[in-house]
Tab-separated table of C-alpha atoms in Angstrom:
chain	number	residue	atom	x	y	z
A	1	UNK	CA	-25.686	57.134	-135.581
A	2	UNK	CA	-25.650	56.499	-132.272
A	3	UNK	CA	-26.291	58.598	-128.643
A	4	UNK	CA	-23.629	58.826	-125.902
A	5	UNK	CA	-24.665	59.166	-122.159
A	6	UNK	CA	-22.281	59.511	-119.590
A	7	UNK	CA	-22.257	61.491	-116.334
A	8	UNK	CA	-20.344	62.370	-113.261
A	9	UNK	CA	-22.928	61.682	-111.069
A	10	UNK	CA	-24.086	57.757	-112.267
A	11	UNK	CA	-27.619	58.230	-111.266
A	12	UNK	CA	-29.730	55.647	-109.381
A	13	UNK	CA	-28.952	52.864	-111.779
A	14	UNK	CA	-25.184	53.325	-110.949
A	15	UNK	CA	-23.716	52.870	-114.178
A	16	UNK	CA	-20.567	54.340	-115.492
A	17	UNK	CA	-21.719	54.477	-119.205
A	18	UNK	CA	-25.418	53.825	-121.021
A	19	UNK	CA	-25.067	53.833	-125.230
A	20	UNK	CA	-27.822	53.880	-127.551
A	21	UNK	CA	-26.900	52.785	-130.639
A	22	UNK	CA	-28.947	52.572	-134.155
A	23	UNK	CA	-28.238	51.956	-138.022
A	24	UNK	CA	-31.557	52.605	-139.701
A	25	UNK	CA	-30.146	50.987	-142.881
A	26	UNK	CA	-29.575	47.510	-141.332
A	27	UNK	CA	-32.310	47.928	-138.788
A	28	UNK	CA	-29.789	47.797	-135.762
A	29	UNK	CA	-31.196	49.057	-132.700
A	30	UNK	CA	-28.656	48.167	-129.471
A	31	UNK	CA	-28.168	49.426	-126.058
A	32	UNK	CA	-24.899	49.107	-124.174
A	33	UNK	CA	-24.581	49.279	-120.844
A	34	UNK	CA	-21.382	49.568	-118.827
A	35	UNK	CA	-21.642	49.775	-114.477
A	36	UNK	CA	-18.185	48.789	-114.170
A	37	UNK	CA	-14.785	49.275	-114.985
A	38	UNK	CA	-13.160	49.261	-111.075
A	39	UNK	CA	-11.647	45.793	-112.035
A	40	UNK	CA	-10.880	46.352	-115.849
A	41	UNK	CA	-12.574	46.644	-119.115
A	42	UNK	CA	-16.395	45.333	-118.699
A	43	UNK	CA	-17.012	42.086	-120.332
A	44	UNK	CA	-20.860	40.530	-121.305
A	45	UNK	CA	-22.772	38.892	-123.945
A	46	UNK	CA	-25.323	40.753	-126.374
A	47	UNK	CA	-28.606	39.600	-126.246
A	48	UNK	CA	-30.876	39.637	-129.104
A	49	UNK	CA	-34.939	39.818	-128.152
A	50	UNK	CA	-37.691	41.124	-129.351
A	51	UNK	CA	-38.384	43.591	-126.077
A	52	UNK	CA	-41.873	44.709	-125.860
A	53	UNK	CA	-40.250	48.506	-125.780
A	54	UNK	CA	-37.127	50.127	-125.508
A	55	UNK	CA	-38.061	50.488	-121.932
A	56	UNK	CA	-38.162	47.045	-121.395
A	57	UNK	CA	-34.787	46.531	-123.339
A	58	UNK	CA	-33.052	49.453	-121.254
A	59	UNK	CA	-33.935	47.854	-118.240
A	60	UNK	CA	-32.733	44.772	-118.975
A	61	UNK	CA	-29.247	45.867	-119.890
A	62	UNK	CA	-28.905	48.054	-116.762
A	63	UNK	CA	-30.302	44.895	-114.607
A	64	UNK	CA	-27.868	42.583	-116.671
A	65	UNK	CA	-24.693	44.535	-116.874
A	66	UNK	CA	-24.759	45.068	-113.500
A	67	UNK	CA	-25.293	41.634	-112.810
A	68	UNK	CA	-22.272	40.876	-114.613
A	69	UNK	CA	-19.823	42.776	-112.558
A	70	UNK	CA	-20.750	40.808	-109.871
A	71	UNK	CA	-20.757	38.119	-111.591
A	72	UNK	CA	-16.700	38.859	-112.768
A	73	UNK	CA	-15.878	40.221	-109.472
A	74	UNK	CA	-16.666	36.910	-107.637
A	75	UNK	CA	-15.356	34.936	-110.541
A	76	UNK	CA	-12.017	36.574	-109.773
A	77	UNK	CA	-11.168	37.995	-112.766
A	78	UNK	CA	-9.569	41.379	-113.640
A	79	UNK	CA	-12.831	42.350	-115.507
A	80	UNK	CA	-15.282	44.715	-114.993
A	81	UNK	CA	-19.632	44.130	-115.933
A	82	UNK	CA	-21.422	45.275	-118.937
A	83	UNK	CA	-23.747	43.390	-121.219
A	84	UNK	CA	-25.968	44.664	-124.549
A	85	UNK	CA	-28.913	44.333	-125.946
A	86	UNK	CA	-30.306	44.174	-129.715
A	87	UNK	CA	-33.724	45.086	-129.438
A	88	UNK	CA	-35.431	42.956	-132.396
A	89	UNK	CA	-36.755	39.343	-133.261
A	90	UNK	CA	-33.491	37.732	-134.210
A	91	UNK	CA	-35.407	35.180	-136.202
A	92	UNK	CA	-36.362	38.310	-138.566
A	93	UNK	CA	-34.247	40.608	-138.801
A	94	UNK	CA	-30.553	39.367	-137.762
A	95	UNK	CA	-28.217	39.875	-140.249
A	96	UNK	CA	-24.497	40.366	-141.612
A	97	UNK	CA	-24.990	43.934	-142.125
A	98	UNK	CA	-26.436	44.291	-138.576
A	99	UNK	CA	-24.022	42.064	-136.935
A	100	UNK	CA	-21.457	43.932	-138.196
A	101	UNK	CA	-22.880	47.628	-137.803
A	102	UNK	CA	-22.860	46.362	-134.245
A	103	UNK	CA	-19.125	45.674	-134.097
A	104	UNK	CA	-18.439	48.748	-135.012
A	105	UNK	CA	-20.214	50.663	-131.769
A	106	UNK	CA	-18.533	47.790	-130.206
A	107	UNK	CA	-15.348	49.123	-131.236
A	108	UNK	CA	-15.882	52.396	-131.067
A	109	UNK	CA	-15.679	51.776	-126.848
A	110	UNK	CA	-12.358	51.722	-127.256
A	111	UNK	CA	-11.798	48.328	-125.690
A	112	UNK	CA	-14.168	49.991	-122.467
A	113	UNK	CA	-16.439	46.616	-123.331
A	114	UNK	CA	-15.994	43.098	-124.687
A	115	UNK	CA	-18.961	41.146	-126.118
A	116	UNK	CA	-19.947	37.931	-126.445
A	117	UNK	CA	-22.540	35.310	-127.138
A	118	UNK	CA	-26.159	35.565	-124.955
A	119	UNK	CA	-29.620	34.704	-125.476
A	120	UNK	CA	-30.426	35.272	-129.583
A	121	UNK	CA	-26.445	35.487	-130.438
A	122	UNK	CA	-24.021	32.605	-131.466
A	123	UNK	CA	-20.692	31.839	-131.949
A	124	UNK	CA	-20.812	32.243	-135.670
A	125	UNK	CA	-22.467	35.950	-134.860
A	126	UNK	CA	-19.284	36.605	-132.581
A	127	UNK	CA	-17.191	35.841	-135.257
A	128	UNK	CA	-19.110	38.207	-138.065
A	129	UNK	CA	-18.968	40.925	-135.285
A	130	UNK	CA	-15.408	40.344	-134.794
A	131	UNK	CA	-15.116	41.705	-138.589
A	132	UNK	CA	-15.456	44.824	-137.243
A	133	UNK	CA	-14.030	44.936	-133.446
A	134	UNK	CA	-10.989	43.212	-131.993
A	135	UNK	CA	-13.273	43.222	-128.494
A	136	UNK	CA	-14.886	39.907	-129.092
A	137	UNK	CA	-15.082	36.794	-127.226
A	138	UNK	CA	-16.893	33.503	-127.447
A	139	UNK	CA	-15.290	33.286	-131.119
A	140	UNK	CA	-15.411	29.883	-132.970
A	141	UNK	CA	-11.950	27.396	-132.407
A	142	UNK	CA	-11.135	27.760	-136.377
A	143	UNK	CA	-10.714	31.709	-135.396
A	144	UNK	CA	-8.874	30.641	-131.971
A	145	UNK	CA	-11.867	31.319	-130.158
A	146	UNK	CA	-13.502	29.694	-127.383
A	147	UNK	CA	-16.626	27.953	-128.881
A	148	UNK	CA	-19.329	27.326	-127.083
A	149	UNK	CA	-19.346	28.478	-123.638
A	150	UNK	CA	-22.448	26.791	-122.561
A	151	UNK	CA	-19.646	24.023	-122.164
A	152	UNK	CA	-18.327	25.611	-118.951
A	153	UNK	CA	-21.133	27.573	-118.044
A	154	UNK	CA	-23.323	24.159	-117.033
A	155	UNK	CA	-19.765	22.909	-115.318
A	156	UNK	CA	-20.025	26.055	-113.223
A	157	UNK	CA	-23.564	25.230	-112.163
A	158	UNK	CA	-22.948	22.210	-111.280
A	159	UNK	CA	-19.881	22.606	-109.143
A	160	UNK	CA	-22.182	25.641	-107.629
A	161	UNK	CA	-25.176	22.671	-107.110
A	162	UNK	CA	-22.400	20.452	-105.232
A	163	UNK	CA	-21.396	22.934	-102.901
A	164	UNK	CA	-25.267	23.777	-102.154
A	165	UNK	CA	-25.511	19.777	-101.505
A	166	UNK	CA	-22.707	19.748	-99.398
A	167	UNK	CA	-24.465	22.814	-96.810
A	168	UNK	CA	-27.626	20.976	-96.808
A	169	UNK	CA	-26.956	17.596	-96.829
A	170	UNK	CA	-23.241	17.235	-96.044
A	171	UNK	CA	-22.265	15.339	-98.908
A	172	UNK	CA	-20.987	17.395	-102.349
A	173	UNK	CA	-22.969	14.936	-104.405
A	174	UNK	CA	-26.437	14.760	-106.247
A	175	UNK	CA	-26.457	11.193	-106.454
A	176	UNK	CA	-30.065	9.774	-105.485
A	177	UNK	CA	-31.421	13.943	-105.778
A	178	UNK	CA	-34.418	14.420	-106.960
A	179	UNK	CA	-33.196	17.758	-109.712
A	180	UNK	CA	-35.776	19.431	-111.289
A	181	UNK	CA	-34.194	21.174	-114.836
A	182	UNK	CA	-36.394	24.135	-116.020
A	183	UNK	CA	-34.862	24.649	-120.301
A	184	UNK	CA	-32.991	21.950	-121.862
A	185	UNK	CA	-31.351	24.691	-123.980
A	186	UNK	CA	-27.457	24.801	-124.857
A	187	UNK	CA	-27.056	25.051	-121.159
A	188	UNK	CA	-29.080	22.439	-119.376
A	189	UNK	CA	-28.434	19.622	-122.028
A	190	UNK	CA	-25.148	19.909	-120.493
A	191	UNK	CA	-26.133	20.011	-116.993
A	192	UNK	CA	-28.327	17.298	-117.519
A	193	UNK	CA	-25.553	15.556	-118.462
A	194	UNK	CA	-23.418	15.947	-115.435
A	195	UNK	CA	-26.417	15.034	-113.470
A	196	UNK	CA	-26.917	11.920	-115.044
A	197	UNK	CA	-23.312	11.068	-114.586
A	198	UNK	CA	-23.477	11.613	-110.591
A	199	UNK	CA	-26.195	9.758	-110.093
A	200	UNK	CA	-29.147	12.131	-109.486
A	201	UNK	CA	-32.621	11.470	-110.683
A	202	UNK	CA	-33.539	14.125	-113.262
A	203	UNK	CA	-37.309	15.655	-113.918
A	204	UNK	CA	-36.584	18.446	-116.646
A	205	UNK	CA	-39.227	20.440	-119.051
A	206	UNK	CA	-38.522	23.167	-121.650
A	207	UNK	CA	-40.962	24.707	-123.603
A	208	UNK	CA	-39.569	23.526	-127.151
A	209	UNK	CA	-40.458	20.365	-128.476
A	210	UNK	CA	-37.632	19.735	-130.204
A	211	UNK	CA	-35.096	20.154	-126.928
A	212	UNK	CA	-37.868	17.528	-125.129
A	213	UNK	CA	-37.527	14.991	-127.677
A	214	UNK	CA	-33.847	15.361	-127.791
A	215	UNK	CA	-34.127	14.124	-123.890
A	216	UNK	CA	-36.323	11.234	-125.107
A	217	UNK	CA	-33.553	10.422	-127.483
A	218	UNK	CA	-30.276	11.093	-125.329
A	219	UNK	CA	-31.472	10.298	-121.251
A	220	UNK	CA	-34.594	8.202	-121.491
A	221	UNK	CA	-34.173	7.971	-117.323
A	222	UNK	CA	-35.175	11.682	-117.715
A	223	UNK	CA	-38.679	12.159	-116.416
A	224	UNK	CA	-40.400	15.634	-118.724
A	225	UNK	CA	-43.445	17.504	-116.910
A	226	UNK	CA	-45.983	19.733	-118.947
A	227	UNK	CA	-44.231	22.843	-118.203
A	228	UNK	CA	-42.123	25.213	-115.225
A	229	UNK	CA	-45.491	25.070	-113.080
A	230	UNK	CA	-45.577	21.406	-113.073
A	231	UNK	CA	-41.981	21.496	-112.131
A	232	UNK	CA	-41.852	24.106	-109.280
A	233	UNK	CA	-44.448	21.926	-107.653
A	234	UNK	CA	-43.008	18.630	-108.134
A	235	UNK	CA	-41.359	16.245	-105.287
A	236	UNK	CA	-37.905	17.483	-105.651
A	237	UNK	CA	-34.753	18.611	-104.033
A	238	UNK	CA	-33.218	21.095	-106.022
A	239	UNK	CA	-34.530	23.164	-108.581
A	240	UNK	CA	-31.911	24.406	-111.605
A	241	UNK	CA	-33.800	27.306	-113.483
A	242	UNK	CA	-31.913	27.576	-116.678
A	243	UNK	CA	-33.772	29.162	-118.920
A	244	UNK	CA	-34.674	33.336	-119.161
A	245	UNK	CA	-34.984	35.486	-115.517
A	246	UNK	CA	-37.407	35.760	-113.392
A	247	UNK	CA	-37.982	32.043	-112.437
A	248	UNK	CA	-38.378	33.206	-108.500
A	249	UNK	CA	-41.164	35.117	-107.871
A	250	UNK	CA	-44.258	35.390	-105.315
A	251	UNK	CA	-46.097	32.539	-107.149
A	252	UNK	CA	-43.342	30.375	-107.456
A	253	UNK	CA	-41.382	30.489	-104.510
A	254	UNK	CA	-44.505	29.745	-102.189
A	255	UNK	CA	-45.084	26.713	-104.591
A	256	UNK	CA	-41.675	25.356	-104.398
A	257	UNK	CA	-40.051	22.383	-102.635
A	258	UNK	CA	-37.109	21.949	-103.160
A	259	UNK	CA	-34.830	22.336	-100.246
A	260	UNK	CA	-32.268	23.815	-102.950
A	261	UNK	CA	-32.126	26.352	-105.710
A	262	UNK	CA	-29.009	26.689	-108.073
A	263	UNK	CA	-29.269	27.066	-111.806
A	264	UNK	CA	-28.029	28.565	-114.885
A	265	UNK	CA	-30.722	31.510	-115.414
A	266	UNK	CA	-29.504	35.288	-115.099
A	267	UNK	CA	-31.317	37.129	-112.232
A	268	UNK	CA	-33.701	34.487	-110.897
A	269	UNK	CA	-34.825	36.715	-108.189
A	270	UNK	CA	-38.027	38.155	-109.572
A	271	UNK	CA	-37.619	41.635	-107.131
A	272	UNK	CA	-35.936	42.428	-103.771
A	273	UNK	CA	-36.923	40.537	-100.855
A	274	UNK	CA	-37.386	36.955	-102.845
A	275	UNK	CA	-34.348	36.363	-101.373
A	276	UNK	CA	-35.882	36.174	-97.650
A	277	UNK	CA	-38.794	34.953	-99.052
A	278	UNK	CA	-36.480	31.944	-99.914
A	279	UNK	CA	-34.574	31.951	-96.694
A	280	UNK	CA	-37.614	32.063	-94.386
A	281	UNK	CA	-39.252	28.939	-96.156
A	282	UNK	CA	-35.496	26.819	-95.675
A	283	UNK	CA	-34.758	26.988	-99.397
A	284	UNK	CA	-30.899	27.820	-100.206
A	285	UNK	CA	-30.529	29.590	-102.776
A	286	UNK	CA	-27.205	29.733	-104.626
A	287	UNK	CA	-26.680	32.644	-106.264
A	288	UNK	CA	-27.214	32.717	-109.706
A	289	UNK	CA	-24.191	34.900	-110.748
A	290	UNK	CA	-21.905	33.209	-108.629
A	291	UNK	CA	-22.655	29.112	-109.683
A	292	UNK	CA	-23.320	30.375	-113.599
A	293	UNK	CA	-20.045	32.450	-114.163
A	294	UNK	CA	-18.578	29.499	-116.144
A	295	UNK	CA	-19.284	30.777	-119.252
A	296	UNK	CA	-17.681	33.935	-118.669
A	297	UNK	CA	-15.100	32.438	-117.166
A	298	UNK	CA	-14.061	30.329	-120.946
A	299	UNK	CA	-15.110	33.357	-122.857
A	300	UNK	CA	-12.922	35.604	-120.651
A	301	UNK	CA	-9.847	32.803	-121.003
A	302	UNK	CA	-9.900	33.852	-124.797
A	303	UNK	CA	-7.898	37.606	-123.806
A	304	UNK	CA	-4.997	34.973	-123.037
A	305	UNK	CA	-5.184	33.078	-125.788
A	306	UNK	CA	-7.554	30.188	-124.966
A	307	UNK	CA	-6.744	27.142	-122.955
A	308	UNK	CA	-9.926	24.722	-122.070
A	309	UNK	CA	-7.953	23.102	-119.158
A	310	UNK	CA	-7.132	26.009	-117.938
A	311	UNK	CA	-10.594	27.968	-118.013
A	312	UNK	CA	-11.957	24.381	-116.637
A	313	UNK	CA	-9.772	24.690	-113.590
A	314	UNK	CA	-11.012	28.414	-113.084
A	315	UNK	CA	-14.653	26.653	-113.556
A	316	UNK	CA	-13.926	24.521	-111.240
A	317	UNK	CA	-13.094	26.611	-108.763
A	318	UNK	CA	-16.748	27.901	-108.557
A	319	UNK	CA	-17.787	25.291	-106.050
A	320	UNK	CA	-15.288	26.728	-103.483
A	321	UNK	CA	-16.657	30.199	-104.015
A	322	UNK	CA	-20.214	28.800	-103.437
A	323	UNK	CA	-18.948	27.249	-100.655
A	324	UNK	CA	-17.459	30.473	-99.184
A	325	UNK	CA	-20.777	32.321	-99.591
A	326	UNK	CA	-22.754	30.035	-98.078
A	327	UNK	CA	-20.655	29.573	-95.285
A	328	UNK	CA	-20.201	33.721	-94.931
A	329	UNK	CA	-23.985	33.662	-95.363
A	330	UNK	CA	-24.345	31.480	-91.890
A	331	UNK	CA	-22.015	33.659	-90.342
A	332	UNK	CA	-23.798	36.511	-91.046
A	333	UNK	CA	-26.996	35.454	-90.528
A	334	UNK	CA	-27.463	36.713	-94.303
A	335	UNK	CA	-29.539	35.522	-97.503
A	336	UNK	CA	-26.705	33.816	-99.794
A	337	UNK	CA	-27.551	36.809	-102.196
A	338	UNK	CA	-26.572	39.297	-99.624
A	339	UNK	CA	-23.386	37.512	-98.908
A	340	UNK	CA	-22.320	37.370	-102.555
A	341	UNK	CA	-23.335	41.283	-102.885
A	342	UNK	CA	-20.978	42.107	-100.170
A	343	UNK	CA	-17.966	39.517	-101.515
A	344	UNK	CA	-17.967	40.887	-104.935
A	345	UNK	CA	-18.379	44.678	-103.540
A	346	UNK	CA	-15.444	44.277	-101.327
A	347	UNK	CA	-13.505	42.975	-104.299
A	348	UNK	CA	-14.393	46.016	-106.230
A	349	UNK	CA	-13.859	48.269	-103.740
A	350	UNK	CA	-10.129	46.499	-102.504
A	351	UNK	CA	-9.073	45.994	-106.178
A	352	UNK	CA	-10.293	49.111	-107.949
A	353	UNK	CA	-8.914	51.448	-105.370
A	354	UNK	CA	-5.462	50.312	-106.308
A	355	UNK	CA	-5.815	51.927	-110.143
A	356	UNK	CA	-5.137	55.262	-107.776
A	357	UNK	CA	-1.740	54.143	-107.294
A	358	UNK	CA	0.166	55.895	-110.496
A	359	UNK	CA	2.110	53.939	-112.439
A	360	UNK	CA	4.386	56.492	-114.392
């Protein structure tokens, strides 16, 4: 069974719709969270983590799905934000009966929200859920999905990391940076990758040992430090958190020197006012929701019908919408945070006001 909440007035958290699902048979116990719909139906991933309370997992929806309208309205697409959470150690207690008792809260939204892969979900989960909901992205190719969109999402960042090298150093290159990669997950193998190809000097660590020795194997040039400590405080220039949220916060951002911050993570700002924190020590900080939208971006691509080049181009197109912030940012003698707040509000705003217009 599961609990509806919905209200006229959306509260502090400003969300449009909060769902509380559970099926005590499979274990499932999800939260949904939908702030958006000015643009269209919301789209985010489900996360599956073992939260240390359903307190802990509520706020992380609200804080995510939230993030994700942003995150869509900036990326220029015709979607609203939402995002879910399965509250549980996916390790234990993931399953095809839980997947799919999902799907079916999933679809019983009405096509409100469209999920897809995040931390603790896969492709091949997307495409058990899927059994039960047409509102599915991130599916596998053989079911004319997507794949993986860590693909694009690491393309994003790295067009985002350009544009951040072009405000600071005038060139849109990382070649001879010093980039400092915090998770060599699905993500930041990829980014790694591009790095390597441009010609910047990479110092990663992750706290697997299996994702370090795949770095051994695949970039031997890679220099790996104990942990994110080691790395904050390291000689670099920019610093690409891309692992779980957080990674800016009043003991790291003091520690830090890198001149630039732009990575893959989902809110990297600990708490309000890291931001200025950031901007009064000279570190530019590209926001995280506006260089890691790649993923969304592919996942997105699959409501057409799914063309790579296509959702690449879109991708692409991230380091001109960097640029713009940063360059808005200047102009209004902002944080780069508050600058991308106040694009993707006034895209909201200008583009949901039009559903007023009746159509007949």
């Amino acid at each position: 069974m599961g609990v509806f909440v919905s209200t006229d007035d959306p509260g502090p958290a400003g969300h449009e719709q909060v769902v509380f699902c559970q099926d005590r048979r499979s274990g499932l116990k999800a939260i949904i969270g939908i702030y958006s719909t000015a643009l269209g139906p919301a789209l985010g991933g489900t996360r599956f983590y073992p939260y240390a309370s359903e307190e802990a997992a509520l706020a992380d929806v609200l804080d995510l799905s939230r993030g994700m309208a942003y995150k869509n309205a900036l990326a220029g697409l015709d979607l609203g934000g939402g995002k879910a959470v399965i509250w549980g150690d996916p390790d234990q207690v993931k399953s095809e009966a839980l997947l799919r008792a999902y799907g079916r809260f999933v679809q019983s939204l009405a096509g409100r929200y469209y999920t897809a892969c995040d931390v603790g979900t896969y492709v091949a989960d997307m495409d058990v859920i899927a059994r039960e909901t047409r509102y599915v992205t991130g599916r596998s190719l053989e079911h004319g999905g997507a794949g993986d969109s860590s693909v694009l999402t690491a393309w994003g960042v790295f067009q985002g990391m350009r544009a951040a090298a072009e405000h600071v150093w005038g060139s849109p290159s990382l070649r001879g940076r010093r980039v400092g990669v915090a998770g060599l997950g699905k993500v930041g193998r990829h980014l790694t990758g591009h790095l390597v190809d441009d010609g910047a000097e990479v110092v990663a660590t992750d706290v697997d040992s299996r994702a370090l020795e795949w770095a051994r194997t695949n970039h031997p040039g890679v220099a790996l430090v104990a942990d994110a400590a080691a790395l904050v405080a390291a000689d670099i220039d920019v610093y690409a958190p891309c692992a779980l949220g957080g990674a800016l916060n009043d003991e790291t951002v003091p520690a830090l020197r890198a001149r630039v911050v732009a990575g893959a993570a989902n809110n990297q700002l600990a708490h309000p006012g890291i931001e200025k924190l950031l901007a009064d020590r000279g570190i530019l900080y590209a926001p995280d929701y506006v260089v890691n939208a790649g993923g969304v971006i592919q996942v997105a691509d699959e409501i057409e019908g799914f063309n790579f080049d296509r959702a690449k181009l879109r991708a692409t197109r991230i380091f001109d919408t960097t640029r713009q912030i940063l360059r808005l940012a200047d102009d209004e003698g902002v944080p780069p945070a508050v600058a991308a707040d106040r694009l993707a509000e006034r895209r909201m705003a200008d583009v949901g006001r039009l559903r007023a217009i009746h159509l007949g």
